[in-house]
Coordinates of C-alpha atoms in Angstrom, one line a residue:
Chain Q
M1495 CA 7.2 -28.2 21.5
A1496 CA 9.1 -25.6 20.3
D1497 CA 12.2 -24.1 23.0
P1498 CA 9.8 -21.7 25.4
L1499 CA 12.8 -19.3 24.3
L1500 CA 10.8 -19.1 21.4
I1501 CA 7.4 -18.8 22.0
V1502 CA 7.6 -16.8 25.4
P1503 CA 8.5 -13.3 23.3
F1504 CA 5.9 -14.8 20.6
V1505 CA 2.9 -14.9 22.7
L1506 CA 3.3 -12.2 23.8
Y1507 CA 4.4 -10.5 20.3
L1508 CA 0.4 -11.9 19.8
L1509 CA -1.4 -10.2 23.2
A1510 CA 0.4 -7.6 22.2
L1511 CA -1.0 -7.2 19.0
L1512 CA -4.5 -7.7 20.7
G1513 CA -4.1 -5.2 23.1
F1514 CA -4.0 -2.7 19.9
G1515 CA -7.5 -4.0 19.3
F1516 CA -8.9 -3.1 22.6
V1517 CA -7.0 0.5 22.3
A1518 CA -8.6 1.6 19.2
N1519 CA -12.0 0.3 19.6
R1520 CA -12.0 3.6 22.8
Y1521 CA -12.5 5.9 20.2
M1522 CA -14.3 4.2 17.8
N1523 CA -17.8 6.2 17.5
S1524 CA -19.1 6.2 14.4
L1525 CA -18.6 4.2 11.0
D1526 CA -15.9 6.6 9.2
D1527 CA -14.1 5.8 12.8
F1528 CA -14.0 1.7 11.7
L1529 CA -13.5 2.6 8.4
L1530 CA -11.0 5.2 8.3
G1531 CA -9.5 5.8 11.7
G1532 CA -11.8 8.9 12.0
R1533 CA -9.6 10.6 8.9
S1534 CA -7.0 11.5 12.2
I1535 CA -4.0 9.3 11.3
G1536 CA -0.7 10.7 11.3
S1537 CA 2.5 11.4 9.3
G1538 CA 4.3 8.8 11.1
V1539 CA 1.9 6.3 11.3
T1540 CA 0.5 6.4 7.8
A1541 CA 4.4 6.4 6.7
L1542 CA 4.8 3.1 8.9
T1543 CA 1.1 1.4 7.6
L1544 CA 1.7 2.2 4.1
Q1545 CA 4.5 0.2 3.3
A1546 CA 3.8 -2.4 6.1
T1547 CA 0.3 -2.9 4.3
S1548 CA 1.5 -2.8 1.2
M1549 CA 4.9 -5.6 1.0
S1550 CA 3.0 -8.5 2.3
G1551 CA 5.1 -11.9 3.5
F1552 CA 6.9 -11.4 0.0
M1553 CA 9.2 -9.4 1.2
F1554 CA 10.2 -12.2 4.3
M1555 CA 9.8 -15.3 1.6
G1556 CA 9.5 -14.4 -2.1
G1557 CA 12.3 -11.5 -2.5
P1558 CA 14.9 -13.9 -0.6
A1559 CA 14.7 -17.0 -2.8
L1560 CA 13.9 -14.8 -5.4
A1561 CA 17.5 -13.4 -4.7
F1562 CA 19.1 -17.1 -4.2
K1563 CA 17.6 -18.0 -7.5
Q1564 CA 18.9 -15.0 -9.5
G1565 CA 21.7 -13.2 -7.9
V1566 CA 21.2 -9.3 -7.4
W1567 CA 19.0 -9.2 -9.9
A1568 CA 16.5 -9.7 -7.8
L1569 CA 17.4 -6.4 -6.5
W1570 CA 15.3 -4.3 -9.5
Y1571 CA 12.2 -5.5 -7.6
A1572 CA 13.7 -3.1 -4.6
A1573 CA 15.0 -0.6 -6.5
G1574 CA 11.5 -0.3 -7.1
D1575 CA 9.9 -1.0 -4.1
F1576 CA 11.7 1.7 -2.0
G1577 CA 10.4 4.8 -3.9
G1578 CA 6.7 3.0 -4.2
G1579 CA 5.7 4.5 -0.6
L1580 CA 6.7 8.2 -1.6
V1581 CA 5.4 7.7 -5.4
N1582 CA 2.5 6.8 -4.2
L1583 CA 2.1 10.1 -1.2
G1584 CA 3.9 12.3 -3.6
V1585 CA 1.3 12.0 -6.8
L1586 CA -1.9 10.1 -5.2
G1587 CA -2.1 11.2 -1.1
R1588 CA -2.7 15.0 -0.9
G1589 CA -5.1 15.6 -3.8
L1590 CA -7.1 12.4 -3.2
R1591 CA -7.4 13.2 0.8
Q1592 CA -8.5 16.3 -0.2
I1593 CA -10.9 16.1 -3.0
T1594 CA -12.9 12.8 -0.8
E1595 CA -13.4 14.4 2.4
A1596 CA -15.0 17.1 0.5
L1597 CA -16.4 14.3 -1.1
G1598 CA -17.7 12.2 1.8
S1599 CA -15.7 9.4 -0.5
L1600 CA -14.4 6.8 2.5
T1601 CA -13.6 4.0 0.3
P1602 CA -11.5 4.1 -2.9
I1603 CA -14.0 2.3 -4.1
E1604 CA -16.5 4.9 -3.3
W1605 CA -14.0 7.4 -4.5
L1606 CA -13.9 6.1 -8.4
E1607 CA -17.9 7.0 -8.8
D1608 CA -17.4 10.0 -6.4
R1609 CA -15.2 11.5 -9.7
Y1610 CA -16.6 8.9 -12.3
P1611 CA -20.5 8.8 -11.7
H1612 CA -21.8 6.7 -13.5
P1613 CA -23.2 2.7 -11.0
S1614 CA -20.9 0.7 -13.4
V1615 CA -17.7 2.0 -12.3
R1616 CA -18.9 1.0 -8.8
I1617 CA -19.9 -2.5 -10.1
V1618 CA -17.2 -3.6 -11.4
G1619 CA -14.5 -1.7 -9.8
A1620 CA -15.9 -3.4 -6.7
T1621 CA -15.8 -7.1 -7.7
I1622 CA -12.6 -6.9 -8.9
A1623 CA -11.2 -5.8 -5.6
I1624 CA -13.9 -8.1 -3.8
V1625 CA -12.4 -10.7 -5.5
F1626 CA -8.2 -10.0 -5.3
L1627 CA -8.7 -8.9 -2.1
S1628 CA -10.5 -12.3 -0.5
A1629 CA -8.1 -14.2 -2.5
Y1630 CA -5.5 -12.5 -0.9
V1631 CA -7.0 -12.2 1.8
F1632 CA -6.8 -16.1 2.6
A1633 CA -3.1 -16.7 1.1
Q1634 CA -2.0 -14.3 3.8
F1635 CA -3.9 -16.7 6.1
I1636 CA -2.4 -19.4 5.3
A1637 CA 0.8 -17.9 5.6
A1638 CA 0.2 -16.5 8.3
G1639 CA -0.7 -20.2 9.7
K1640 CA 2.6 -21.9 8.2
A1641 CA 5.0 -19.0 10.2
I1642 CA 3.1 -20.2 13.2
E1643 CA 3.2 -24.3 12.7
A1644 CA 6.6 -23.9 11.9
I1645 CA 7.6 -21.8 14.8
S1646 CA 5.8 -23.9 17.9
G1647 CA 5.2 -27.1 15.5
L1648 CA 1.5 -27.0 16.4
P1649 CA -0.3 -27.8 13.2
F1650 CA -1.6 -26.1 10.6
L1651 CA -4.8 -25.8 11.4
Y1652 CA -4.1 -25.1 15.2
G1653 CA -1.2 -21.8 13.4
L1654 CA -4.3 -20.7 11.2
L1655 CA -6.5 -20.2 14.2
I1656 CA -3.9 -18.1 16.0
G1657 CA -2.9 -16.8 13.5
A1658 CA -5.3 -15.2 11.3
G1659 CA -8.2 -15.8 14.8
I1660 CA -6.2 -13.0 16.1
I1661 CA -5.9 -10.6 12.8
V1662 CA -10.1 -11.1 12.6
L1663 CA -10.3 -10.5 16.7
Y1664 CA -7.7 -7.1 16.5
T1665 CA -9.8 -5.7 13.0
F1666 CA -13.1 -6.5 14.2
V1667 CA -12.9 -4.9 17.3
G1668 CA -10.5 -1.6 17.0
G1669 CA -11.7 -1.1 12.9
Y1670 CA -9.1 0.6 11.0
L1671 CA -7.7 2.5 14.0
A1672 CA -6.3 -0.7 15.3
V1673 CA -4.9 -2.1 11.6
A1674 CA -2.6 1.0 10.9
W1675 CA -1.6 0.6 14.4
T1676 CA -0.8 -2.3 14.5
D1677 CA 0.6 -2.1 11.1
A1678 CA 3.0 0.6 12.4
F1679 CA 4.4 -1.4 15.5
Q1680 CA 4.5 -4.5 12.8
A1681 CA 6.8 -2.0 10.5
I1682 CA 9.6 -1.5 13.2
V1683 CA 9.4 -5.3 14.1
M1684 CA 9.5 -5.7 10.4
A1685 CA 12.9 -3.1 10.4
V1686 CA 14.2 -4.5 13.4
G1687 CA 14.0 -8.1 13.0
I1688 CA 15.3 -8.1 8.6
N1689 CA 18.6 -6.2 10.1
L1690 CA 18.8 -7.8 13.1
I1691 CA 19.9 -10.8 10.8
L1692 CA 21.6 -9.1 8.2
V1693 CA 23.9 -7.8 10.9
S1694 CA 24.6 -10.8 12.1
G1695 CA 24.9 -12.7 8.5
V1696 CA 27.1 -10.1 6.7
L1697 CA 29.1 -9.7 9.8
S1698 CA 29.7 -14.1 10.3
V1699 CA 31.0 -14.4 6.2
G1700 CA 33.5 -11.4 7.2
G1701 CA 32.0 -8.2 5.4
I1702 CA 30.0 -6.7 2.4
T1703 CA 33.0 -7.1 0.2
P1704 CA 33.5 -10.7 1.0
L1705 CA 30.5 -11.7 0.4
F1706 CA 30.1 -11.1 -3.0
D1707 CA 33.4 -12.3 -4.1
R1708 CA 32.3 -15.5 -2.5
I1709 CA 28.8 -15.7 -4.5
A1710 CA 31.0 -14.8 -7.4
A1711 CA 33.2 -17.6 -6.9
K1712 CA 30.0 -19.7 -7.1
D1713 CA 29.0 -18.4 -10.3
P1714 CA 30.1 -14.9 -11.7
T1715 CA 26.5 -13.9 -12.8
Y1716 CA 24.7 -13.8 -9.2
L1717 CA 26.4 -10.7 -9.7
S1718 CA 24.9 -9.9 -13.0
I1719 CA 22.2 -7.1 -13.7
W1720 CA 21.0 -9.5 -16.4
G1721 CA 20.2 -12.5 -13.5
K1722 CA 21.7 -15.4 -12.9
G1723 CA 23.0 -17.5 -16.0
L1724 CA 22.3 -14.1 -17.5
E1725 CA 18.1 -15.1 -18.5
H1726 CA 16.9 -11.6 -18.8
A1727 CA 19.8 -11.1 -21.0
G1728 CA 18.5 -7.7 -22.6
E1729 CA 15.1 -8.0 -21.6
F1730 CA 13.8 -4.2 -20.6
G1731 CA 11.1 -4.6 -20.6
V1732 CA 11.0 -7.0 -18.0
I1733 CA 13.8 -4.9 -15.9
A1734 CA 10.6 -2.3 -16.2
G1735 CA 7.7 -4.7 -15.2
A1736 CA 10.4 -5.1 -12.1
V1737 CA 10.6 -1.5 -11.0
L1738 CA 7.4 -0.4 -12.1
I1739 CA 5.2 -2.8 -10.3
Y1740 CA 6.4 -1.5 -6.7
A1741 CA 7.2 1.8 -8.1
I1742 CA 3.9 3.0 -9.0
G1743 CA 2.6 -0.1 -8.4
Y1744 CA 0.8 0.5 -4.8
M1745 CA -1.3 3.6 -6.0
G1746 CA -3.4 1.2 -7.7
L1747 CA -3.8 -1.1 -4.4
P1748 CA -7.4 -0.4 -2.9
H1749 CA -5.3 -0.8 0.6
A1750 CA -2.6 0.7 0.0
V1751 CA -4.9 3.3 -1.2
V1752 CA -7.2 3.6 1.3
R1753 CA -4.3 5.4 3.2
H1754 CA -4.4 8.6 1.9
L1755 CA -8.0 8.9 2.8
S1756 CA -7.1 8.4 6.9
M1757 CA -4.6 11.1 7.1
K1758 CA -4.9 13.7 9.5
D1759 CA -5.0 16.2 6.9
A1760 CA -3.1 17.5 4.0
E1761 CA -0.6 18.4 5.2
T1762 CA 0.4 14.7 6.8
T1763 CA 1.6 14.0 3.3
K1764 CA 5.2 15.5 3.3
K1765 CA 6.0 14.4 6.4
A1766 CA 4.7 11.0 5.4
T1767 CA 6.7 11.0 2.2
V1768 CA 10.4 12.0 4.6
W1769 CA 9.4 8.7 7.2
N1770 CA 8.4 6.1 4.6
V1771 CA 11.8 7.0 2.3
F1772 CA 13.4 7.3 6.0
Y1773 CA 12.1 4.1 6.9
N1774 CA 12.7 2.3 3.1
T1775 CA 15.9 2.9 3.7
F1776 CA 16.3 0.4 6.1
F1777 CA 14.2 -1.8 4.7
V1778 CA 13.3 -2.6 1.2
Y1779 CA 17.3 -3.7 0.6
Q1780 CA 17.5 -5.9 3.1
P1781 CA 15.3 -9.0 2.7
Y1782 CA 17.0 -9.7 -0.9
L1783 CA 20.7 -8.9 0.7
L1784 CA 19.7 -11.9 2.4
G1785 CA 18.5 -13.8 0.0
L1786 CA 22.2 -13.1 -1.2
L1787 CA 23.4 -14.1 1.7
A1788 CA 21.1 -17.6 1.8
I1789 CA 23.5 -18.4 -1.0
V1790 CA 27.3 -18.8 0.6
L1791 CA 25.5 -20.1 3.5
L1792 CA 22.9 -21.8 2.7
P1793 CA 24.1 -23.4 -0.1
N1794 CA 22.2 -26.8 -0.2
L1795 CA 19.1 -24.6 1.0
G1796 CA 15.8 -26.7 -0.6
D1797 CA 13.1 -24.2 0.0
P1798 CA 14.3 -21.0 -0.7
E1799 CA 11.3 -19.1 1.1
M1800 CA 12.8 -20.5 4.7
A1801 CA 15.9 -19.0 3.7
I1802 CA 14.6 -16.5 6.1
P1803 CA 14.5 -18.5 9.2
T1804 CA 17.0 -20.9 8.3
L1805 CA 19.2 -18.1 8.6
A1806 CA 17.4 -16.0 11.1
F1807 CA 18.0 -19.6 13.7
Q1808 CA 21.8 -20.3 12.0
L1809 CA 23.3 -16.8 13.2
L1810 CA 21.1 -15.6 15.7
P1811 CA 20.8 -16.5 19.5
T1812 CA 17.1 -18.1 19.9
V1813 CA 15.3 -14.6 22.6
V1814 CA 16.6 -12.9 18.7
A1815 CA 15.5 -15.6 16.7
A1816 CA 11.7 -15.1 17.7
I1817 CA 12.4 -11.1 17.0
V1818 CA 13.0 -12.6 13.7
L1819 CA 10.1 -14.8 13.4
A1820 CA 7.4 -11.9 15.1
A1821 CA 8.6 -10.0 12.1
L1822 CA 8.5 -12.1 9.7
M1823 CA 4.3 -13.2 11.2
A1824 CA 4.6 -9.1 11.6
A1825 CA 4.6 -8.9 7.1
V1826 CA 2.1 -12.0 6.5
M1827 CA -0.2 -9.8 9.6
S1828 CA 0.5 -6.0 9.1
T1829 CA -1.2 -6.8 5.5
A1830 CA -3.6 -9.9 5.8
D1831 CA -5.4 -7.4 8.4
S1832 CA -5.5 -4.3 5.6
L1833 CA -6.9 -6.4 3.7
L1834 CA -9.4 -7.9 5.5
I1835 CA -10.8 -4.5 6.7
M1836 CA -10.3 -3.6 2.9
A1837 CA -12.7 -6.1 1.9
G1838 CA -15.1 -5.4 4.0
S1839 CA -15.4 -2.1 4.3
I1840 CA -16.0 -2.6 0.2
L1841 CA -18.7 -4.6 0.7
S1842 CA -20.0 -3.3 3.1
R1843 CA -20.4 0.4 1.4
D1844 CA -19.8 0.0 -2.2
V1845 CA -21.5 -3.3 -2.1
I1846 CA -24.9 -3.8 0.9
Q1847 CA -25.1 0.4 1.5
R1848 CA -25.0 1.3 -1.9
F1849 CA -26.9 -0.6 -4.4
S1850 CA -29.5 -2.7 -1.7
R1851 CA -29.5 -0.9 1.5
R1852 CA -29.2 3.7 1.1
D1853 CA -31.8 4.2 3.2
L1854 CA -29.4 2.6 6.9
A1855 CA -27.9 5.1 9.9
D1856 CA -24.5 5.4 10.0
R1857 CA -24.8 3.5 13.1
Q1858 CA -25.4 0.8 11.5
M1859 CA -23.6 0.5 9.2
L1860 CA -21.2 0.6 11.9
V1861 CA -22.7 -2.7 12.6
W1862 CA -22.9 -3.8 9.1
S1863 CA -19.3 -3.3 8.6
R1864 CA -18.2 -5.0 11.4
A1865 CA -20.3 -7.9 10.7
L1866 CA -18.8 -8.0 7.2
V1867 CA -15.0 -7.8 8.1
L1868 CA -16.0 -11.1 10.9
A1869 CA -18.1 -12.7 8.3
I1870 CA -15.3 -12.3 5.5
G1871 CA -12.5 -13.4 8.4
V1872 CA -14.6 -16.7 9.3
A1873 CA -15.1 -17.3 5.9
G1874 CA -11.2 -16.6 4.6
I1875 CA -10.1 -19.2 7.4
A1876 CA -12.8 -21.5 6.2
V1877 CA -10.8 -21.2 3.2
A1878 CA -7.4 -21.6 4.3
A1879 CA -8.3 -24.5 6.4
V1880 CA -9.2 -26.8 3.4
Q1881 CA -7.1 -25.0 0.9
P1882 CA -9.1 -25.6 -2.6
P1883 CA -8.1 -26.1 -5.8
G1884 CA -7.4 -22.9 -7.6
I1885 CA -6.5 -20.6 -4.8
F1886 CA -3.4 -20.0 -4.9
E1887 CA -3.7 -19.6 -9.2
L1888 CA -5.5 -16.6 -7.9
V1889 CA -3.2 -15.3 -5.9
I1890 CA -0.8 -15.0 -8.3
F1891 CA -3.1 -12.2 -9.8
A1892 CA -4.1 -10.6 -7.4
F1893 CA -1.4 -8.5 -6.7
G1894 CA -1.0 -7.6 -10.7
G1895 CA -4.8 -7.5 -11.3
L1896 CA -5.6 -4.7 -8.8
G1897 CA -2.8 -2.6 -9.3
T1898 CA -3.1 -2.6 -13.5
A1899 CA -7.0 -2.6 -12.7
F1900 CA -7.0 1.0 -10.5
L1901 CA -3.4 3.0 -10.7
V1902 CA -4.5 4.4 -14.0
P1903 CA -8.2 6.1 -13.6
N1904 CA -7.2 6.8 -9.6
V1905 CA -4.4 9.3 -11.6
A1906 CA -6.5 9.8 -14.1
G1907 CA -9.7 10.8 -11.9
V1908 CA -7.2 13.3 -9.9
Y1909 CA -4.6 15.1 -12.1
W1910 CA -6.7 14.7 -15.9
D1911 CA -10.3 16.6 -15.5
R1912 CA -11.3 15.0 -18.8
A1913 CA -10.9 11.9 -18.1
N1914 CA -14.7 10.0 -17.9
W1915 CA -16.6 6.9 -16.7
P1916 CA -16.6 4.8 -19.5
G1917 CA -12.9 5.8 -20.2
A1918 CA -12.1 4.6 -16.5
L1919 CA -14.0 1.6 -17.0
A1920 CA -11.9 0.7 -19.9
G1921 CA -9.0 1.3 -17.9
M1922 CA -9.7 -0.7 -15.1
V1923 CA -10.8 -3.7 -17.1
G1924 CA -8.3 -3.3 -20.0
G1925 CA -5.1 -2.6 -17.5
A1926 CA -6.4 -5.7 -15.0
G1927 CA -7.6 -7.8 -17.9
T1928 CA -4.4 -7.4 -19.9
N1929 CA -2.2 -8.4 -16.3
I1930 CA -4.2 -11.3 -15.9
V1931 CA -4.2 -13.0 -19.3
W1932 CA -0.1 -12.3 -20.1
T1933 CA -0.1 -14.0 -17.0
A1934 CA -1.8 -16.6 -17.9
W1935 CA -0.8 -17.2 -21.1
N1936 CA 2.6 -16.7 -19.6
L1937 CA 3.5 -13.7 -22.9
Q1938 CA 6.9 -12.5 -21.0
E1939 CA 8.4 -15.3 -22.4
P1940 CA 7.7 -14.7 -25.8
T1941 CA 7.1 -10.5 -26.2
A1942 CA 10.7 -10.2 -22.5
I1943 CA 7.3 -7.4 -21.4
H1944 CA 6.9 -8.0 -17.6
P1945 CA 2.6 -8.6 -16.9
F1946 CA 2.4 -5.8 -14.7
F1947 CA 4.4 -3.7 -18.0
A1948 CA 2.1 -4.7 -20.1
G1949 CA -1.5 -4.1 -18.7
L1950 CA -0.1 -0.5 -17.4
V1951 CA 0.1 0.6 -21.2
L1952 CA -2.8 -1.3 -22.3
S1953 CA -4.3 0.8 -19.1
V1954 CA -3.5 3.9 -19.9
A1955 CA -4.4 3.4 -24.2
S1956 CA -7.8 2.2 -23.0
L1957 CA -8.7 5.4 -20.7
V1958 CA -7.2 7.7 -22.7
V1959 CA -8.9 6.8 -26.1
V1960 CA -12.5 5.7 -24.8
T1961 CA -12.6 8.9 -22.5
L1962 CA -11.2 11.1 -26.0
L1963 CA -14.3 9.2 -28.9
T1964 CA -16.7 10.0 -25.3
E1965 CA -19.1 12.7 -24.2
P1966 CA -16.8 14.8 -21.7
P1967 CA -17.9 14.5 -17.9
D1968 CA -20.2 17.2 -16.1
K1969 CA -19.1 20.6 -15.5
E1970 CA -19.6 20.4 -12.3
V1971 CA -18.1 17.5 -10.8
I1972 CA -15.6 18.6 -12.2
A1973 CA -15.2 21.7 -11.2
E1974 CA -16.0 20.0 -6.9
I1975 CA -13.4 17.8 -8.3
R1976 CA -11.2 20.6 -9.1
A1977 CA -12.0 23.3 -6.0
A1978 CA -11.2 21.0 -3.6
R1979 CA -7.5 19.4 -5.0
D1980 CA -6.2 23.2 -5.5
A1981 CA -7.3 24.3 -1.7
I1982 CA -5.0 24.1 0.7
G1983 CA -6.7 22.8 3.6
A1984 CA -10.7 22.4 4.3
P1985 CA -12.8 24.7 4.5
A1986 CA -13.4 24.5 8.6
G1987 CA -15.9 21.9 10.1
T1988 CA -15.7 19.8 6.8
A1989 CA -14.5 17.1 8.7
E1990 CA -17.2 16.4 10.8
K1991 CA -19.8 17.6 9.1
S1992 CA -17.7 14.5 5.7
S1993 CA -18.2 12.2 8.5
P1994 CA -21.4 10.7 7.7
S1995 CA -20.6 11.2 4.3
L1996 CA -23.9 10.6 2.7
A1997 CA -24.1 12.0 -0.7
P1998 CA -26.0 15.0 0.0
E1999 CA -24.2 16.4 2.7
A2000 CA -21.0 15.5 1.2
T2001 CA -22.0 17.4 -2.4
A2002 CA -23.7 20.5 0.1
I2003 CA -18.9 21.0 0.9
A2004 CA -18.2 19.9 -2.2
K2005 CA -20.0 23.1 -3.5
H2006 CA -19.0 24.9 -0.6
L2007 CA -15.7 24.3 -1.6
E2008 CA -16.5 25.4 -5.5
R2009 CA -17.6 28.3 -4.4
V2010 CA -14.7 29.0 -3.0
S2011 CA -12.0 30.7 -5.2
E2012 CA -9.6 30.9 -3.0
P2013 CA -7.2 29.5 -0.6
T2014 CA -9.0 28.4 2.6
A2015 CA -8.7 27.9 6.1
P2016 CA -5.8 25.9 7.6
P2017 CA -6.8 22.1 8.3
T2018 CA -9.5 21.7 10.7
S2019 CA -7.9 19.8 13.6
R2020 CA -9.8 17.2 15.0
G2021 CA -10.7 17.1 18.4
N2022 CA -12.7 14.1 19.0
H2023 CA -10.2 11.4 17.3
P2024 CA -7.0 10.5 19.1
T2025 CA -3.7 12.0 16.7
A2026 CA -2.2 8.1 16.2
D2027 CA 1.0 9.8 15.3
Chain Z
M33 CA 36.5 -1.5 -11.0
S34 CA 34.5 -2.7 -8.0
V35 CA 33.0 -1.7 -4.9
F36 CA 32.1 -3.9 -2.5
G37 CA 33.1 -6.9 -4.9
L38 CA 30.6 -5.6 -7.2
P39 CA 31.6 -4.3 -10.5
L40 CA 30.8 -0.7 -10.5
G41 CA 27.7 -0.6 -12.9
T42 CA 26.0 -2.7 -11.5
F43 CA 26.5 -1.4 -8.6
L44 CA 25.5 2.3 -10.0
A45 CA 22.3 0.4 -11.3
L46 CA 21.6 -1.3 -8.7
F47 CA 22.3 1.4 -5.5
F48 CA 21.5 5.0 -7.0
W49 CA 18.1 4.9 -6.7
I50 CA 18.9 5.1 -3.0
P51 CA 20.0 7.8 -2.9
F52 CA 17.6 9.2 -6.1
W53 CA 13.8 8.3 -4.3
W54 CA 16.0 10.3 -0.9
L55 CA 15.9 13.3 -3.8
I56 CA 13.0 12.8 -5.4
A57 CA 11.2 13.5 -1.7
G58 CA 13.4 16.8 -1.0
L59 CA 11.7 17.9 -4.3
S60 CA 7.9 16.5 -3.4
L61 CA 8.8 18.1 -0.1
Y62 CA 9.9 21.2 -2.4
R63 CA 6.6 20.6 -4.4
M64 CA 4.2 20.9 -1.9
N65 CA 5.5 23.7 0.4
K66 CA 6.4 26.0 -2.8
H67 CA 2.4 25.3 -3.6
D68 CA 1.2 25.9 0.2
R69 CA 3.4 29.6 -0.3
E70 CA 1.8 30.2 -3.4
K71 CA -1.9 29.5 -2.4
R72 CA -1.4 32.1 0.5
R73 CA -0.2 34.1 -0.9
A74 CA -2.7 34.3 -3.6
G75 CA -5.1 34.4 -1.1
T76 CA -3.7 36.5 1.2
A77 CA -3.9 39.6 -1.5
S78 CA -7.6 38.0 -3.5
R79 CA -8.7 39.5 1.0
R80 CA -7.0 42.3 1.0
R81 CA -8.2 43.3 -2.5
R82 CA -11.8 42.4 -0.9
S83 CA -10.9 44.1 2.0
I84 CA -10.4 47.9 0.3
A85 CA -13.4 47.2 -2.3
R86 CA -15.3 46.7 0.6
E87 CA -14.0 50.3 2.5
D88 CA -14.5 52.0 -0.7

């Protein structure tokens, strides 16, 4: 059994997460509250939850491992990631917040059908989202189980039951609000943990310049922008993909995009962009720099993915190392909870209610949503325990598949009025399909083009060409979108009226917005919900 | 020439993104505020015109 000095802070940390769930539960009255936190999330929490959700356990394991193997080349990913949240908020944030409230869309897939009115958009969108989000959930659960196994010495199955069980429990109890609060808390834990270890590591090698000098002494190509051994020399398509995958890819992830829908008001975007960049200054480059540090301090490291935990044990006192390990868990859990509630939301709202039980009242939908979160969580634990063959292959496609499927239809939906449903469908299938084929057949090697970049180009091309070859969208829909997008804030009472978000009410609100040809009243304040900022 | 032990070109290529994204954040904020100011101004002018028309 591991050191109690390590275990106690870690257990307290897990209990704190559960506490967030039970506190959030006190504010939950409706479906809107469970799925979107009552659209009450403030700028600070929005910025942190967006970033924590977007960056999974990859930041603590995959990122440092890449830097350990490839040297400073790995920093191309950090370069794009630094602006990922900002781009997401700046491009989609305000527009999506206003339009989705006016249309009454509660999930990113529902928004797509509201913007591109055709059932096939929802069917294809929900299918892609559920398959990839579920695979992603399983992978994060496995990572949580392994992290607890490494820390406590407990068998993997117990680690899985504890780690995943806590995620499922607080998500089930507290809904989206619990997810947003725990994400914000975990984002801070992550930043503190990673900087503690980075500072002590850099000090131990005598500073930044000695660090790079010692890396260069091992192999000068570690410091090349083309990768160790100049492996990616001249591959501009690969570098563009590495930067773009995180700089713009988040705009396609449903569990990241839903952060725009849940903001308190469109005004929240402004402060959230600044908070996001501020946070990234203290977090995004650091894991990769730790990978570089490991080249010097842990030259014989067997598993590069364990660079951060190994450095933590080597450089820090046990109690402080516990914070770093809690941060590692935070990276995994903050993504897993968002994936879980997103998958549950899409299944309940976009599948059950949309195609099977349209007559369900808000209250019944709340029960369905909770039940589905629980069911996916339990299924996820079962799958993670068994680890069936093929599950990891599915995960490899998940991020790129989601990003390239939804990014272009999301952006076109806000900015290009001519975009129509056949185009959106082509963009989704073309983007995700290309990404999958590119990854499965390893086309990056012969073409020197990153799968994400290829998927993005094909998605744009498919959406534009098919849109221009087919009928323009209904003028009424576009007028609704335009009016909502151009308003400074929704008319007083819009938020309350659209909370139940049933289609007729949402349409009435949208029509009202259409009639308003001038800027409207300032955004409404939601008195019946806590402000999570 | 090197910065912190990294060749200058490498340092700029990989780290200039930090000030770049801060600059983009500032510009985004400026653009959003400008958009809101223009909308409010347009709204005030429109209400004034309607008010004058009613008085007439």
